[in-house]
C-alpha positions as a Python dict, from the first residue, in 0.01 Angstrom:
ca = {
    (1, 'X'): (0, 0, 0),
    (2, 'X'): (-111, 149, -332),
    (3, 'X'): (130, 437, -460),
    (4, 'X'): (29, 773, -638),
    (5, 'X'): (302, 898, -877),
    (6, 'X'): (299, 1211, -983),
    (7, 'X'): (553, 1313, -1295),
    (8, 'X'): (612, 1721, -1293),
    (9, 'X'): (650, 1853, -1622),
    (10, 'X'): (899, 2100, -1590),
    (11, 'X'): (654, 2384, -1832),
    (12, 'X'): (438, 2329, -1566),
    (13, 'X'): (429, 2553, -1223),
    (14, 'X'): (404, 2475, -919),
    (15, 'X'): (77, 2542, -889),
    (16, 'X'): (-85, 2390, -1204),
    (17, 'X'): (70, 2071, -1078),
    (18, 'X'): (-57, 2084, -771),
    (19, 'X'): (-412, 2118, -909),
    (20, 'X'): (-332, 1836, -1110),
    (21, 'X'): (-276, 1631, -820),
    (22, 'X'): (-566, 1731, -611),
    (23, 'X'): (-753, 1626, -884),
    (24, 'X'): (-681, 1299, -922),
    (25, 'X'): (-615, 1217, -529),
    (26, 'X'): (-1012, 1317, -564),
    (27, 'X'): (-1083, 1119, -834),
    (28, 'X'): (-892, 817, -683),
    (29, 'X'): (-1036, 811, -314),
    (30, 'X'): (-1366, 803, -497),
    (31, 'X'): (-1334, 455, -605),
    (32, 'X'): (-1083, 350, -362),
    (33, 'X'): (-1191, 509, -26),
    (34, 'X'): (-1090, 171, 154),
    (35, 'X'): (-739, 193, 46),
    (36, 'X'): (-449, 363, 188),
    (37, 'X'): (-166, 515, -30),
    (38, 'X'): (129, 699, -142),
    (39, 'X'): (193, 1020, -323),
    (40, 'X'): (556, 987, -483),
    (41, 'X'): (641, 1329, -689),
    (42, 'X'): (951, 1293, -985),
    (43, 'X'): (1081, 1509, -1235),
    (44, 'X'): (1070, 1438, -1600),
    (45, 'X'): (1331, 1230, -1760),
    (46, 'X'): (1381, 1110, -1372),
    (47, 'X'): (1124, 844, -1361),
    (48, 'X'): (1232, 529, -1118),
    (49, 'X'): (1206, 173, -1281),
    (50, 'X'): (931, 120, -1089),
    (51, 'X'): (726, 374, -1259),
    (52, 'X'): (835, 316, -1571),
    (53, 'X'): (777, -25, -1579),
    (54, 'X'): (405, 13, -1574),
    (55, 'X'): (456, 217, -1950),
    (56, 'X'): (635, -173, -2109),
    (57, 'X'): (883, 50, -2262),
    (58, 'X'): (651, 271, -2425),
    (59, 'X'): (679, 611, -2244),
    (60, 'X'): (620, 901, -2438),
    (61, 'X'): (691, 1273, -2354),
    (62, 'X'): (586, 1582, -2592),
    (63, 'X'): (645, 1930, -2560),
    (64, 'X'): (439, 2186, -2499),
    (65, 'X'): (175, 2256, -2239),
    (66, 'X'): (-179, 2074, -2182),
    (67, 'X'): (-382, 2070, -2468),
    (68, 'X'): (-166, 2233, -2701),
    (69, 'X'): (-45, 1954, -2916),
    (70, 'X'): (-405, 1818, -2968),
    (71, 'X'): (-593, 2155, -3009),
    (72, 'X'): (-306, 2412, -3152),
    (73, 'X'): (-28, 2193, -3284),
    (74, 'X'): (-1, 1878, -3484),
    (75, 'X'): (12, 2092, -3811),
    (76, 'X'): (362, 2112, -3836),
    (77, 'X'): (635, 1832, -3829),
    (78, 'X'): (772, 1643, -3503),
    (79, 'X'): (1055, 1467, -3426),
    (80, 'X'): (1067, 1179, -3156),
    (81, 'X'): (1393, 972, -3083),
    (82, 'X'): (1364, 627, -2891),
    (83, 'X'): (1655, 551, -2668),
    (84, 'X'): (1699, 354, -2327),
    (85, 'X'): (1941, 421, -2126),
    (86, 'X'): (2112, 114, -1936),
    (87, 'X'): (1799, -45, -1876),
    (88, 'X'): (1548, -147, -2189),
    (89, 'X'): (1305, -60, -1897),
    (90, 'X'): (1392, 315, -1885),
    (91, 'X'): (1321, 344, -2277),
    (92, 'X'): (1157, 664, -2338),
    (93, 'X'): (1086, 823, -2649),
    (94, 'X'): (1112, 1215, -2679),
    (95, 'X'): (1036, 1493, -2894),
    (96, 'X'): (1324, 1644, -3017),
    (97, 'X'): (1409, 1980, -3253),
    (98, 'X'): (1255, 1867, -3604),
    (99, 'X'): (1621, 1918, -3706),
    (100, 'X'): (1826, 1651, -3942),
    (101, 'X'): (2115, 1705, -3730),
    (102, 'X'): (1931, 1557, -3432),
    (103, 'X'): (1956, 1210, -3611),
    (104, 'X'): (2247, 965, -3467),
    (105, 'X'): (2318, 608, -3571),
    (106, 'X'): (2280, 456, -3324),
    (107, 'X'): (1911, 489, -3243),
    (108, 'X'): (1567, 517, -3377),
    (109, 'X'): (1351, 809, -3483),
    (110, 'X'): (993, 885, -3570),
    (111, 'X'): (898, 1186, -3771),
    (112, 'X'): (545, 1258, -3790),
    (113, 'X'): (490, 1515, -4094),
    (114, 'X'): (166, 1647, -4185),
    (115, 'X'): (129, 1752, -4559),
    (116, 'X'): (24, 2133, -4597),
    (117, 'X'): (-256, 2014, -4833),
    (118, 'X'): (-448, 1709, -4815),
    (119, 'X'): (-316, 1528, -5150),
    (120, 'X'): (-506, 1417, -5440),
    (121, 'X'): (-564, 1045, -5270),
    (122, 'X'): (-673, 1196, -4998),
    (123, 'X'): (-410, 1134, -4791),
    (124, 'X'): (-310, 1376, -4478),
    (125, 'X'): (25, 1285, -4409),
    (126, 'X'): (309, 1048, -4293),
    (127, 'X'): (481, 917, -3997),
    (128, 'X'): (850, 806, -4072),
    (129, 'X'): (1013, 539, -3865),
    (130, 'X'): (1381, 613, -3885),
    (131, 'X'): (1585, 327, -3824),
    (132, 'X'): (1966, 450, -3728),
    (133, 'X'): (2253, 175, -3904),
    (134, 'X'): (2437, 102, -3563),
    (135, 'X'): (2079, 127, -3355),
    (136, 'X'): (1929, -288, -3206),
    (137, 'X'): (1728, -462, -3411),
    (138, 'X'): (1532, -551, -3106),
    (139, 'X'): (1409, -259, -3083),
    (140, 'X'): (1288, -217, -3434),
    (141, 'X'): (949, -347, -3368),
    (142, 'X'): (878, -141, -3077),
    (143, 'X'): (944, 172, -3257),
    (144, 'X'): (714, 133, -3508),
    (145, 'X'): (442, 8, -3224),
    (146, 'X'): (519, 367, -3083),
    (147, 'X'): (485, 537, -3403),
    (148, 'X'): (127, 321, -3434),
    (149, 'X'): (41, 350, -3086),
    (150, 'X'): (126, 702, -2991),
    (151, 'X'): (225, 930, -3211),
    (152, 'X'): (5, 849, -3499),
    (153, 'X'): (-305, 1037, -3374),
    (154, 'X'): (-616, 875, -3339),
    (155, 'X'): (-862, 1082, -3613),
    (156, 'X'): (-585, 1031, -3857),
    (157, 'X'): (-487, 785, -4064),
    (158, 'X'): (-109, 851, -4128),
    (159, 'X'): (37, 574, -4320),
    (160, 'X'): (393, 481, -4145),
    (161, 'X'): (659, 431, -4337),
    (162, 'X'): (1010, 216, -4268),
    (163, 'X'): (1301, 416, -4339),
    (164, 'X'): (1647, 252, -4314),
    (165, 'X'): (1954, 493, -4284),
    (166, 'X'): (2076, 598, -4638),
    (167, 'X'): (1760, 482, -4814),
    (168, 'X'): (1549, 801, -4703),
    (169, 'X'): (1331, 956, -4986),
    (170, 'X'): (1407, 1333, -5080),
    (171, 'X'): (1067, 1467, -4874),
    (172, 'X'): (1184, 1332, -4594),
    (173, 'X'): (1491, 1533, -4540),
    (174, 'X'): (1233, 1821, -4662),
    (175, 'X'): (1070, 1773, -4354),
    (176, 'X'): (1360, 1798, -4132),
    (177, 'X'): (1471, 2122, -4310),
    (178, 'X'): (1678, 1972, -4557),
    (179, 'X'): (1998, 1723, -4507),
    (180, 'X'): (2266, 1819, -4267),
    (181, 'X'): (2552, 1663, -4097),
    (182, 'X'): (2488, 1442, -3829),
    (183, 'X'): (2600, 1164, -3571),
    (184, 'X'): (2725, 864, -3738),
    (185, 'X'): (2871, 670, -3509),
    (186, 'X'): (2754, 495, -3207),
    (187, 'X'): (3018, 414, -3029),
    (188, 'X'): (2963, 651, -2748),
    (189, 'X'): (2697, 474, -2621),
    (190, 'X'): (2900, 203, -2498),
    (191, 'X'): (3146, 429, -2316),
    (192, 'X'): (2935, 757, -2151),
    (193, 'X'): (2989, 807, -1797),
    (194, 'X'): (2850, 1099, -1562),
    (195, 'X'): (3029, 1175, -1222),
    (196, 'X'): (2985, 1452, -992),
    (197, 'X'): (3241, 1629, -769),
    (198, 'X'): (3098, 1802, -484),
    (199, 'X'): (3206, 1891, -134),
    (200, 'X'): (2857, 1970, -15),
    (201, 'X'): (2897, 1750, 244),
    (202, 'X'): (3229, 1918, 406),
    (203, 'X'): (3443, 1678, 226),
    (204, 'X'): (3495, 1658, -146),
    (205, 'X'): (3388, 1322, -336),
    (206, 'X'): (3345, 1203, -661),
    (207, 'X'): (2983, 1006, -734),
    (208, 'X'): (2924, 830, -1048),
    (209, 'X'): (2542, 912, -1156),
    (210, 'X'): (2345, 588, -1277),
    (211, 'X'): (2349, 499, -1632),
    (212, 'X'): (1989, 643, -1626),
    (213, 'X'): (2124, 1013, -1628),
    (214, 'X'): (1973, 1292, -1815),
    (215, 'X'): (2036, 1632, -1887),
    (216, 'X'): (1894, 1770, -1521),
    (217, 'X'): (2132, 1577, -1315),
    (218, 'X'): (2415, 1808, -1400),
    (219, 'X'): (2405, 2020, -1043),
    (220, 'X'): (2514, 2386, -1127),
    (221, 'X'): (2636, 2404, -771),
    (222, 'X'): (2899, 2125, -821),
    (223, 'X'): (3159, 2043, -1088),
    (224, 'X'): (3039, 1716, -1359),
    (225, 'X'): (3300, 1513, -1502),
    (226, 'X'): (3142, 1320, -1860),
    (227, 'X'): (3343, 1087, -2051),
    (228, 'X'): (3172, 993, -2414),
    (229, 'X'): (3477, 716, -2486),
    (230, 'X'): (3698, 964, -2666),
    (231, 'X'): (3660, 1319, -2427),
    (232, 'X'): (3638, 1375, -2128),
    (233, 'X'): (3446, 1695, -2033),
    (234, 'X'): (3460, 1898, -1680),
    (235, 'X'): (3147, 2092, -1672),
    (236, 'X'): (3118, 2358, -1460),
    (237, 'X'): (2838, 2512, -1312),
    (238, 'X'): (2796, 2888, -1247),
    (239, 'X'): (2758, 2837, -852),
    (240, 'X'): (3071, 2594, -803),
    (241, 'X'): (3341, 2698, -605),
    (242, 'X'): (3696, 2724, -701),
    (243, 'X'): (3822, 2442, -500),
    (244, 'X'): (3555, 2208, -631),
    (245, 'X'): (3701, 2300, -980),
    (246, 'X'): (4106, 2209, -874),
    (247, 'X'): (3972, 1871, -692),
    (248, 'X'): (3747, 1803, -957),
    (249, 'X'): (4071, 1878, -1252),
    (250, 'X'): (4290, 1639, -1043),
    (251, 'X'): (4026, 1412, -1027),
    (252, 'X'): (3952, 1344, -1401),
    (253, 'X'): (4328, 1371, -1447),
    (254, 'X'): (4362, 1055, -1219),
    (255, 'X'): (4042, 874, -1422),
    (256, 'X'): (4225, 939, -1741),
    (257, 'X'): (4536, 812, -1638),
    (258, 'X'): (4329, 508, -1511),
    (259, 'X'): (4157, 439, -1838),
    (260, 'X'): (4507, 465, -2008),
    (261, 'X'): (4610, 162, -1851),
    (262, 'X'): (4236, -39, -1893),
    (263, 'X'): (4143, 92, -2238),
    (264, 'X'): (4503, 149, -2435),
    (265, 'X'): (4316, 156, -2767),
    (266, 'X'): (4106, 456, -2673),
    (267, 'X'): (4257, 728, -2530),
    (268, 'X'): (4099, 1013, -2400),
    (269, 'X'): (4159, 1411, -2403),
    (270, 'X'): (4071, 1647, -2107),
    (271, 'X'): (3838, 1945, -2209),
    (272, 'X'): (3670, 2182, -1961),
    (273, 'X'): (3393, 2364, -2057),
    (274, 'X'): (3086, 2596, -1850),
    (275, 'X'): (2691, 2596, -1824),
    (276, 'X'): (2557, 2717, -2128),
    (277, 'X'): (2916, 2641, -2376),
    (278, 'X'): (2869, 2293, -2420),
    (279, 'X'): (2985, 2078, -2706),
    (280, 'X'): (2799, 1858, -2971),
    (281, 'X'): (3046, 1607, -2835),
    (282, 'X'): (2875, 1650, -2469),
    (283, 'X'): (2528, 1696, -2561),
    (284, 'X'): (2498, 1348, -2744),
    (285, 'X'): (2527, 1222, -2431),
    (286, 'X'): (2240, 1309, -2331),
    (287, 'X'): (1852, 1223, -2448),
    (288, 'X'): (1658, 1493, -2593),
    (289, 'X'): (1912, 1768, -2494),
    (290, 'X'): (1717, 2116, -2477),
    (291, 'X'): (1797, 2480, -2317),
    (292, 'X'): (1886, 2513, -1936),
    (293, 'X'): (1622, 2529, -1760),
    (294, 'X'): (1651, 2863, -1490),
    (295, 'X'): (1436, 2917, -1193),
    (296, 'X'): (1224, 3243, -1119),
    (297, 'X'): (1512, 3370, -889),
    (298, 'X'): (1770, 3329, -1179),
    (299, 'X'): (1557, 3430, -1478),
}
């Protein structure tokens, strides 16, 4: 059976996404009329391995509507990080706030930065790859086949440019909006959990979330727990209930205490915190970490 996926862009309605998909189911039965098949429908930053496997690890996603970075935009800098989470299959590389403090250590960055004026040697511009002192060197290679590949644009001719962290030339922290502090250290990467504590069901449990997480799996009807190796945060969502919130405190008090014992040379502090108030120290966490997204009914 041949599968359709569909991948809903969260700017995107309803609607324009279901014109989308018309579309192409047209297009497809065209050529394949003979052929039965299946119409899967994920969210962004939710992709299945199986989807992103087609993409060999090079999965890009911009902001912006369709159309808008190739007609309107592309005149001001961008800023992509590369990360995988768990997987090297479920590397995607995402546009980010064109912000120095977005930078961390441990992973790679591309900065495409279009000069204001086309300079004396006729050159247009100039795609950075960032290369983060704690980030693999495995994936070196394919970060600079992105920056080729994808987000050098093809009626351009961007030259790229390697930058190792702490050897970065003066315009490129002009770029970013000048140098400010950022992550350092890598170390959470190893350690990041996500559970959730729900009693949806009747019953209250506690669910670890795979290592493939992203911001969007934190359920504002339910309580989060996320431990980054030195805090552990209980989020709390503006529709969970008050007993979800004791279960959930006695819960990550009983993790903690658990971790005491298995890691003694990391110990870890309890912080609570609500939709909306969250730490530097949470959002690292996650890739590409933007504003909450709110449905018609709550807006």
């Amino acid at each position: 059976m041949t599968q359709i996926t569909l991948v809903s862009n969260e700017e995107q309605s309803f609607p324009v996404q279901r014109a989308i998909l018309k579309q192409a189911l047209l297009n497809y039965t065209r050529k394949t009329i003979a052929n039965s098949f299946k119409v899967v429908r994920m969210h962004q930053q939710q992709e299945n391995h199986k989807f992103l496997a087609h993409f060999k690890k090079k999965f890009v996603i911009r902001r912006g509507r369709r159309g808008l970075t190739k007609n309107l935009g592309g005149h001001w800098p961008e800023l992509f990080q590369m990360r995988a989470n768990g997987s090297s299959v479920c590397t995607r590389t995402i546009q980010v706030d064109c912000r120095s403090d977005q930078l961390c250590s441990a992973f790679c960055f591309i900065l495409r930065a279009p000069y204001k004026t086309i300079r004396d040697d006729g050159e247009k511009g100039r795609v950075f790859v960032w290369l983060g002192k704690e980030s693999q060197e495995h994936e070196w290679p394919l970060v600079k086949e992105i920056a080729d590949e994808l987000i050098r644009r093809d009626d351009e001719s961007f030259p790229i440019q390697v930058v190792n962290e702490g050897e970065e030339p003066d315009e490129y922290w002009d770029f970013l909006g000048g140098k400010k502090k950022y992550e350092t250290s890598g170390e959470f990467v190893k350690y990041t959990r996500l559970f959730r504590c729900t009693n949806e069901k009747g019953y209250f449990s506690v669910s670890e979330k795979t290592v493939d997480f992203c911001q969007d799996d934190l359920d504002d009807d339910d309580i989060m727990i996320v431990d980054n190796g030195e805090v552990v945060t209980l989020w709390i969502g503006t529709k969970s209930s008050q007993v979800e919130l004791k279960l959930a405190y006695k819960a990550a008090q009983v993790y903690i205490a658990h971790l005491r014992m298995k890691q003694t040379d990391r110990p870890r502090k309890l912080v609570a915190t609500f939709k909306g108030k969250e730490t530097k120290k949470l959002r690292k966490c996650f890739h590409a970490w933007g504003k909450h997204k709110t449905t018609a009914g709550d807006a």
